[in-house]
Short mmCIF file of C-alpha atoms in Angstrom, two decimals:
data_model
loop_
_atom_site.label_atom_id
_atom_site.label_comp_id
_atom_site.label_asym_id
_atom_site.label_seq_id
_atom_site.Cartn_x
_atom_site.Cartn_y
_atom_site.Cartn_z
CA MET P 710 52.15 100.06 115.97
CA THR P 711 54.16 101.38 117.94
CA ALA P 712 57.97 100.03 118.39
CA VAL P 713 58.51 99.32 122.07
CA ALA P 714 61.81 98.42 123.85
CA LEU P 715 63.25 97.23 126.94
CA TRP P 716 66.29 99.11 129.18
CA THR P 717 68.47 95.82 129.71
CA TYR P 718 71.69 95.38 131.38
CA PRO P 719 74.40 92.70 129.99
CA TRP P 720 74.42 90.42 133.17
CA THR P 721 70.81 89.90 133.04
CA LEU P 722 70.69 88.68 129.78
CA HIS P 723 73.46 86.40 130.84
CA ARG P 724 71.54 85.03 133.71
CA GLU P 725 68.63 84.35 132.00
CA GLY P 726 70.26 83.39 128.16
CA ILE P 727 69.42 85.55 125.41
CA ASP P 728 67.69 82.75 123.40
CA ASP P 729 65.20 82.58 126.65
CA ALA P 730 65.33 86.19 127.74
CA CYS P 731 64.47 86.72 124.20
CA GLU P 732 61.71 84.74 123.93
CA ARG P 733 60.25 85.82 126.90
CA LEU P 734 60.13 89.41 125.23
CA GLU P 735 58.70 88.35 122.06
CA GLU P 736 56.01 87.00 123.99
CA CYS P 737 55.33 90.49 126.03
CA GLY P 738 55.29 92.37 122.37
CA VAL P 739 58.98 94.00 123.18
CA ASP P 740 60.99 94.76 119.63
CA ALA P 741 63.55 95.92 121.00
CA VAL P 742 66.39 96.48 123.71
CA ASN P 743 68.42 98.90 124.36
CA VAL P 744 71.34 97.69 126.61
CA ALA P 745 74.11 98.71 128.71
CA SER P 746 77.58 99.21 126.29
CA HIS P 747 78.88 101.88 128.50
CA TYR P 748 77.95 102.87 132.01
CA HIS P 749 78.03 104.50 135.31
CA SER P 750 78.91 102.10 138.18
CA VAL P 751 75.61 100.66 139.76
CA ARG P 752 74.40 98.41 142.28
CA SER P 753 71.38 95.96 140.79
CA MET P 754 68.66 94.29 142.25
CA GLN P 755 67.09 91.45 139.73
CA ALA P 756 64.00 90.22 141.65
CA ARG P 757 63.74 87.69 138.81
CA PHE P 758 66.83 85.64 139.83
CA PRO P 759 67.29 85.08 143.21
CA ASP P 760 70.06 83.64 143.27
CA GLU P 761 72.51 86.47 141.67
CA LEU P 762 69.69 88.81 143.53
CA PHE P 763 72.43 92.23 143.77
CA ARG P 764 74.71 92.53 140.54
CA THR P 765 77.44 95.07 141.35
CA TYR P 766 79.60 96.60 138.32
CA ALA P 767 82.07 99.58 138.21
CA GLY P 768 81.84 102.12 135.72
CA GLY P 769 82.80 100.76 132.63
CA CYS P 770 82.82 99.05 129.08
CA TYR P 771 80.49 96.63 127.94
CA PHE P 772 82.85 95.35 124.77
CA GLU P 773 86.65 94.34 124.31
CA PRO P 774 88.64 97.23 123.93
CA ASP P 775 91.60 95.44 122.97
CA SER P 776 89.43 93.88 119.44
CA ASP P 777 90.64 97.19 117.77
CA ASP P 778 92.47 100.23 117.75
CA ARG P 779 90.72 102.48 118.44
CA PHE P 780 91.72 103.25 121.65
CA GLU P 781 95.76 102.84 120.72
CA ASP P 782 96.47 106.92 120.93
CA VAL P 783 93.79 107.95 123.45
CA PRO P 784 95.49 108.13 126.99
CA ILE P 785 92.19 107.38 128.29
CA GLU P 786 92.16 103.95 128.85
CA PRO P 787 88.79 102.22 128.54
CA PRO P 788 87.66 100.08 132.35
CA VAL P 789 86.55 96.69 130.95
CA ASN P 790 83.98 94.46 132.66
CA ARG P 791 83.33 91.35 132.51
CA VAL P 792 79.89 89.25 132.27
CA GLY P 793 80.18 85.95 133.17
CA SER P 794 82.05 83.51 130.29
CA TRP P 795 81.72 86.34 127.57
CA ASP P 796 84.54 88.17 126.03
CA ASP P 797 83.35 90.61 124.02
CA PRO P 798 79.04 91.23 126.33
CA LEU P 799 77.81 93.42 123.60
CA ALA P 800 79.15 91.88 120.43
CA GLU P 801 77.64 88.18 122.12
CA ILE P 802 74.02 90.06 122.74
CA VAL P 803 74.32 91.79 119.42
CA ASP P 804 74.86 88.53 117.51
CA GLY P 805 71.91 86.45 119.67
CA VAL P 806 69.48 89.33 120.29
CA HIS P 807 69.51 89.75 116.10
CA ASP P 808 69.35 86.24 115.60
CA ASN P 809 66.16 85.99 117.31
CA GLY P 810 64.61 88.95 115.37
CA LEU P 811 65.18 92.11 118.02
CA ALA P 812 66.73 95.30 117.60
CA VAL P 813 69.70 95.69 119.97
CA ASN P 814 70.09 99.85 120.70
CA ALA P 815 73.66 100.64 122.58
CA TRP P 816 73.10 102.44 125.40
CA THR P 817 75.95 104.76 126.27
CA VAL P 818 76.16 106.88 129.31
CA CYS P 819 79.48 109.34 128.40
CA LEU P 820 80.46 111.93 131.03
CA HIS P 821 78.90 110.64 133.97
CA ASN P 822 81.43 107.56 135.52
CA THR P 823 82.78 107.70 139.01
CA ARG P 824 85.32 104.92 137.90
CA LEU P 825 86.56 107.14 134.90
CA GLY P 826 87.60 110.07 137.16
CA ALA P 827 89.00 108.74 139.69
CA THR P 828 91.60 106.80 137.49
CA ASN P 829 91.88 110.33 135.34
CA PRO P 830 91.96 112.30 137.88
CA ASP P 831 93.65 115.29 135.85
CA TYR P 832 90.24 115.55 133.67
CA ARG P 833 87.76 115.63 136.33
CA ILE P 834 85.55 118.24 136.44
CA GLU P 835 86.02 120.74 139.16
CA SER P 836 84.23 124.07 140.36
CA ALA P 837 85.26 127.53 141.22
CA PHE P 838 86.40 126.94 144.17
CA GLY P 839 88.96 124.97 143.44
CA ASP P 840 87.41 121.15 144.55
CA ALA P 841 87.68 118.70 141.48
CA HIS P 842 84.68 115.85 141.88
CA ASP P 843 85.37 112.76 140.15
CA HIS P 844 81.81 111.47 139.07
CA SER P 845 81.91 112.85 135.91
CA LEU P 846 84.84 113.98 132.90
CA CYS P 847 85.29 117.78 131.39
CA PRO P 848 84.02 117.53 127.80
CA SER P 849 86.66 120.54 127.14
CA HIS P 850 89.32 118.31 127.32
CA PRO P 851 90.38 117.19 123.43
CA ASP P 852 91.29 114.13 125.44
CA VAL P 853 87.81 113.72 126.67
CA ARG P 854 86.02 114.10 123.76
CA ASP P 855 88.54 111.72 121.61
CA TYR P 856 87.71 108.70 124.72
CA PHE P 857 83.77 109.02 124.06
CA ALA P 858 84.51 109.20 120.40
CA ALA P 859 86.49 105.63 120.43
CA VAL P 860 83.56 104.41 122.44
CA VAL P 861 80.89 105.24 119.92
CA GLY P 862 82.82 104.23 116.87
CA SER P 863 83.61 101.22 119.19
CA VAL P 864 80.40 100.19 119.69
CA ARG P 865 79.15 100.87 116.39
CA ASP P 866 81.66 98.48 115.16
CA ARG P 867 79.68 96.15 116.90
CA GLY P 868 76.46 96.09 114.56
CA VAL P 869 74.11 97.81 116.94
CA ASP P 870 70.63 99.15 115.21
CA GLU P 871 71.31 102.88 117.20
CA ILE P 872 73.06 104.45 119.62
CA GLN P 873 71.80 106.57 122.50
CA LEU P 874 73.61 108.65 124.42
CA GLU P 875 73.09 109.92 127.78
CA SER P 876 75.54 112.73 129.97
CA ILE P 877 76.80 114.66 127.23
CA GLY P 878 75.98 117.77 128.81
CA PHE P 879 78.62 119.23 132.27
CA PRO P 880 77.31 117.52 135.19
CA SER P 881 76.12 119.20 138.43
CA ALA P 882 78.85 119.03 141.33
CA PHE P 883 76.39 117.28 143.75
CA HIS P 884 75.84 113.77 143.24
CA ASP P 885 74.40 111.05 145.74
CA HIS P 886 78.18 109.06 145.63
CA GLY P 887 81.83 108.89 144.44
CA SER P 888 84.54 106.64 144.71
CA GLN P 889 85.38 107.51 148.17
CA TYR P 890 81.76 108.44 149.53
CA GLY P 891 78.65 106.75 149.51
CA HIS P 892 76.23 109.82 150.47
CA ASP P 893 75.84 113.68 149.71
CA LYS P 894 75.39 115.70 152.37
CA ARG P 895 74.70 120.00 152.50
CA GLN P 896 72.29 122.00 154.46
CA THR P 897 72.66 125.08 152.10
CA VAL P 898 72.56 125.59 148.30
CA THR P 899 69.60 123.84 147.41
CA THR P 900 68.19 125.77 144.31
CA ASP P 901 68.24 125.35 140.50
CA THR P 902 70.28 128.29 140.10
CA GLU P 903 73.01 127.67 142.97
CA GLU P 904 73.54 124.24 142.17
CA PHE P 905 74.12 125.60 138.28
CA LEU P 906 76.66 128.30 139.59
CA LEU P 907 78.58 125.87 142.09
CA SER P 908 78.45 123.55 139.44
CA GLN P 909 80.36 125.69 136.27
CA CYS P 910 83.65 123.67 135.66
CA PHE P 911 86.93 125.87 135.17
CA CYS P 912 89.57 122.60 135.21
CA ASP P 913 92.60 123.50 133.01
CA GLY P 914 90.30 121.65 130.14
CA CYS P 915 87.92 124.80 130.64
CA ARG P 916 90.79 126.79 130.83
CA ALA P 917 92.71 126.12 127.56
CA ALA P 918 89.49 126.00 125.48
CA ALA P 919 89.00 129.57 126.84
CA GLU P 920 91.35 131.03 125.38
CA SER P 921 89.99 130.53 121.87
CA HIS P 922 86.49 132.02 122.65
CA SER P 923 84.82 134.92 124.14
CA VAL P 924 84.37 134.20 127.74
CA ASP P 925 87.04 136.12 130.42
CA PHE P 926 87.89 132.70 132.45
CA ASP P 927 88.78 134.72 135.05
CA ARG P 928 86.28 136.74 135.61
CA ALA P 929 83.77 134.44 135.08
CA ARG P 930 85.72 132.03 138.07
CA GLU P 931 86.23 134.86 139.84
CA ARG P 932 81.99 136.47 138.97
CA VAL P 933 80.88 132.83 139.91
CA ARG P 934 82.68 132.81 143.42
CA GLU P 935 81.41 136.32 144.16
CA LEU P 936 77.36 135.35 143.01
CA LEU P 937 78.06 132.06 145.54
CA GLU P 938 78.71 134.35 148.71
CA ARG P 939 75.33 134.74 150.03
CA SER P 940 74.39 131.20 149.43
CA LEU P 941 77.18 129.57 151.44
CA ALA P 942 76.00 132.01 154.18
CA ASP P 943 72.70 132.32 154.43
CA PRO P 944 70.83 129.29 153.40
CA ALA P 945 67.37 130.93 153.05
CA HIS P 946 68.66 133.00 150.07
CA SER P 947 66.73 132.62 147.08
CA PRO P 948 68.33 134.31 143.76
CA PRO P 949 67.30 134.48 140.34
CA SER P 950 66.74 131.97 137.96
CA VAL P 951 69.49 131.00 135.85
CA ASP P 952 67.50 132.47 132.82
CA ASP P 953 67.52 135.76 134.59
CA LEU P 954 71.02 135.36 136.35
CA ALA P 955 72.15 135.22 132.86
CA ASP P 956 70.24 138.45 131.75
CA ARG P 957 71.80 140.55 134.34
CA GLU P 958 75.42 139.13 134.00
CA PRO P 959 77.12 139.15 131.03
CA VAL P 960 79.91 136.32 132.25
CA VAL P 961 77.01 134.42 133.22
CA ALA P 962 75.86 134.49 129.84
CA ASP P 963 78.87 133.80 127.99
CA LEU P 964 79.73 131.28 130.19
CA LEU P 965 76.74 129.62 128.74
CA GLU P 966 77.79 130.20 125.51
CA PHE P 967 81.14 128.48 126.12
CA ARG P 968 79.57 125.08 127.74
CA ALA P 969 77.96 125.07 124.63
CA SER P 970 80.51 125.38 122.43
CA MET P 971 82.28 122.78 124.02
CA ILE P 972 79.00 120.01 124.29
CA GLU P 973 78.94 121.20 120.41
CA ALA P 974 82.66 119.85 119.94
CA LEU P 975 82.06 116.68 121.76
CA LEU P 976 79.00 116.14 119.84
CA GLU P 977 80.63 116.61 116.37
CA ARG P 978 83.12 113.74 117.65
CA LEU P 979 80.58 111.46 118.55
CA ALA P 980 77.79 111.89 115.65
CA ASP P 981 81.17 111.08 113.31
CA ALA P 982 82.52 108.22 115.48
CA SER P 983 78.73 106.58 115.03
CA GLY P 984 78.47 106.91 110.78
CA SER P 985 75.29 105.94 109.25
CA THR P 986 74.31 103.78 112.79
CA PRO P 987 71.41 106.44 113.77
CA LEU P 988 72.29 108.12 116.91
CA ASN P 989 69.76 109.39 119.68
CA TYR P 990 69.93 111.32 122.91
CA TYR P 991 68.01 110.84 126.07
CA VAL P 992 66.58 114.11 126.93
CA MET P 993 68.30 114.58 130.50
CA GLU P 994 70.79 115.79 132.42
CA ALA P 995 71.71 117.09 135.76
CA TYR P 996 69.01 119.89 136.10
CA GLY P 997 66.04 116.81 134.91
CA PHE P 998 63.80 116.12 132.33
CA GLU P 999 62.35 119.12 131.97
CA PRO P 1000 63.98 120.60 128.25
CA SER P 1001 64.05 123.87 129.01
CA THR P 1002 66.67 122.94 131.13
CA LEU P 1003 69.00 121.73 128.85
CA PRO P 1004 70.98 124.88 128.14
CA TYR P 1005 72.32 125.58 131.93
CA ALA P 1006 74.29 121.64 131.07
CA GLY P 1007 75.62 123.18 127.54
CA VAL P 1008 72.83 121.46 125.38
CA ARG P 1009 70.90 123.26 123.04
CA PHE P 1010 68.36 122.13 120.29
CA GLU P 1011 70.28 123.61 117.02
CA THR P 1012 73.28 121.53 118.33
CA LEU P 1013 70.88 118.91 118.97
CA GLU P 1014 69.69 118.82 115.18
CA ALA P 1015 72.29 119.14 113.82
CA HIS P 1016 74.39 116.21 115.06
CA LEU P 1017 71.89 113.52 116.14
CA ASP P 1018 68.98 111.28 114.19
CA ARG P 1019 66.49 111.26 116.97
CA VAL P 1020 65.83 112.30 120.36
CA THR P 1021 63.82 110.63 123.13
CA ALA P 1022 62.26 112.51 125.93
CA LEU P 1023 62.19 110.85 129.16
CA CYS P 1024 58.34 110.62 130.95
CA TYR P 1025 58.90 108.74 133.98
CA VAL P 1026 55.20 110.26 135.50
CA SER P 1027 52.69 108.46 136.63
CA GLU P 1028 50.13 111.01 134.59
CA SER P 1029 49.56 110.65 130.63
CA GLU P 1030 48.70 114.07 130.71
CA VAL P 1031 52.03 114.78 132.16
CA ALA P 1032 53.86 112.73 129.45
CA ARG P 1033 52.08 114.00 126.26
CA ASP P 1034 52.87 116.92 127.60
CA ARG P 1035 56.69 117.28 127.79
CA ILE P 1036 56.98 115.32 123.87
CA THR P 1037 54.88 118.34 123.37
CA ALA P 1038 57.02 120.66 124.94
CA LEU P 1039 60.35 119.34 123.12
CA GLU P 1040 58.03 119.21 120.11
CA ARG P 1041 58.36 122.69 120.12
CA ARG P 1042 62.26 123.28 120.53
CA VAL P 1043 63.86 120.56 117.76
CA ASP P 1044 62.86 119.47 114.60
CA LEU P 1045 63.88 115.79 114.98
CA PRO P 1046 61.83 112.40 115.20
CA ILE P 1047 60.86 112.11 119.30
CA ASP P 1048 61.02 108.65 120.86
CA ALA P 1049 59.97 107.95 124.50
CA GLY P 1050 60.46 106.82 127.47
CA ILE P 1051 58.46 105.59 130.73
CA THR P 1052 59.30 103.49 133.69
CA LEU P 1053 57.73 100.59 136.15
CA ASP P 1054 59.17 102.36 139.52
CA PRO P 1055 56.77 101.64 141.73
CA ASP P 1056 56.83 105.47 143.19
CA VAL P 1057 55.47 106.55 140.00
CA VAL P 1058 53.40 103.58 138.45
CA ASP P 1059 51.94 101.35 140.82
CA ARG P 1060 49.11 99.82 138.74
CA PRO P 1061 48.82 97.77 135.75
CA GLU P 1062 46.40 100.06 133.59
CA GLN P 1063 48.78 102.99 133.94
CA VAL P 1064 51.23 101.26 131.37
CA GLY P 1065 48.51 101.29 129.19
CA ASP P 1066 47.51 105.07 129.65
CA LEU P 1067 50.78 106.90 129.37
CA LEU P 1068 51.15 104.47 126.32
CA ASP P 1069 48.11 104.89 124.97
CA ALA P 1070 48.99 108.82 125.80
CA ILE P 1071 52.32 108.80 124.23
CA ARG P 1072 51.02 107.42 120.49
CA THR P 1073 48.81 110.54 120.41
CA VAL P 1074 51.39 112.78 119.97
CA THR P 1075 54.43 110.77 118.58
CA ASP P 1076 54.78 107.36 116.06
CA GLY P 1077 58.13 107.11 117.68
CA THR P 1078 59.74 103.86 119.99
CA VAL P 1079 58.38 103.68 123.17
CA SER P 1080 61.12 102.68 125.86
CA ILE P 1081 60.04 101.22 128.83
CA TYR P 1082 62.83 101.20 132.23
CA HIS P 1083 63.89 98.20 133.06
CA HIS P 1084 63.86 94.60 131.82
CA SER P 1085 66.54 93.45 135.05
CA LEU P 1086 64.63 95.76 137.45
CA ALA P 1087 61.54 94.01 136.27
CA THR P 1088 59.52 91.25 138.24
CA GLU P 1089 57.50 88.85 136.74
CA THR P 1090 54.31 90.98 137.50
CA HIS P 1091 55.60 93.65 135.93
CA LEU P 1092 56.58 91.97 132.34
CA GLU P 1093 52.89 91.11 132.83
CA TRP P 1094 51.80 94.53 132.91
CA ILE P 1095 53.72 95.38 129.93
CA ALA P 1096 52.26 92.37 127.50
CA GLU P 1097 48.90 93.05 128.71
CA ALA P 1098 49.04 96.92 127.88
CA LEU P 1099 50.47 95.82 124.32
CA GLU P 1100 48.36 92.58 123.50
CA SER P 1101 45.13 95.82 124.16
CA GLU P 1102 46.88 98.23 121.77
CA VAL P 1103 46.86 95.48 118.87
CA GLU P 1104 43.15 94.81 120.06
#
């Protein structure tokens, strides 16, 4: 039978109590939790607990970094989020959930973190026009790679069963919040190609790293600005696709190669830090869930194969055929075991039978774990849907 996990937040497990939460999850047929261990800023609504309905946390760690010396020589100081009375939330959760016979996977968000960017401005991404964006750090900086290697090593030390990576690629310049704003506004630059160009990072870390790469960094920056001139003047401009642009513009192709080399350097560090703990990756970057868009963020499949143990296809869709096709498309591109993720977002899944249909479809193309989004956000009815779907699977 397919193993099933639920994504969750530490504060929900604290509010419900680990033993009670695990008992309810076991009743539903769930085998594991994917708990946020290093996460971006969030305001979540936990509908099952009206007395603590909205929970707000800045980006940071859900473990106590001072308990080891991994960060001693890293100039980026890890921000720590406290959860109730727990001194080390991740350690408490691992011990408590394991005592109840369930597995614990560490949901580890990497580069996307506004709090880290705002407090460490020297490591932020920076556009060809010199605009720095605080919602993401740039992986071209060795210090950034050191920081996330320390995060992964610390998470591993807590005894998790698997480390699950999110946001390892170069980000988009566009994000719907920052440390100083709450809404992103624009009336042009609406295509993937334009977003890709405006998101190219030309920070000092990239400049230093480019010295040992074939990319002509100054020419690349100049050409990106030139390619965006019409987009900034004409909202109806429709440039070629990123792939076609790379074929036409050697400097864009060189930029893609350079980005890929930086992500490979990051993954090398993370894989080494994870040791024998399996390393998984959520196949999703700034340009969406489709596997074909990963290279735009510098993520290449041969790099994933070299440094990861598994990948997760995020099938946040309502139609079972679309979920199956996404997994099949990923299977054609990467030679790694494939897990899957589905969502209970009511804009996507609004009927209980859809949960069973998605699980059935996924099961025809992979025997990997299926993770469901999201235990903390779920109503009691959502949990009943999960229980019914998994009970049908047993029958």
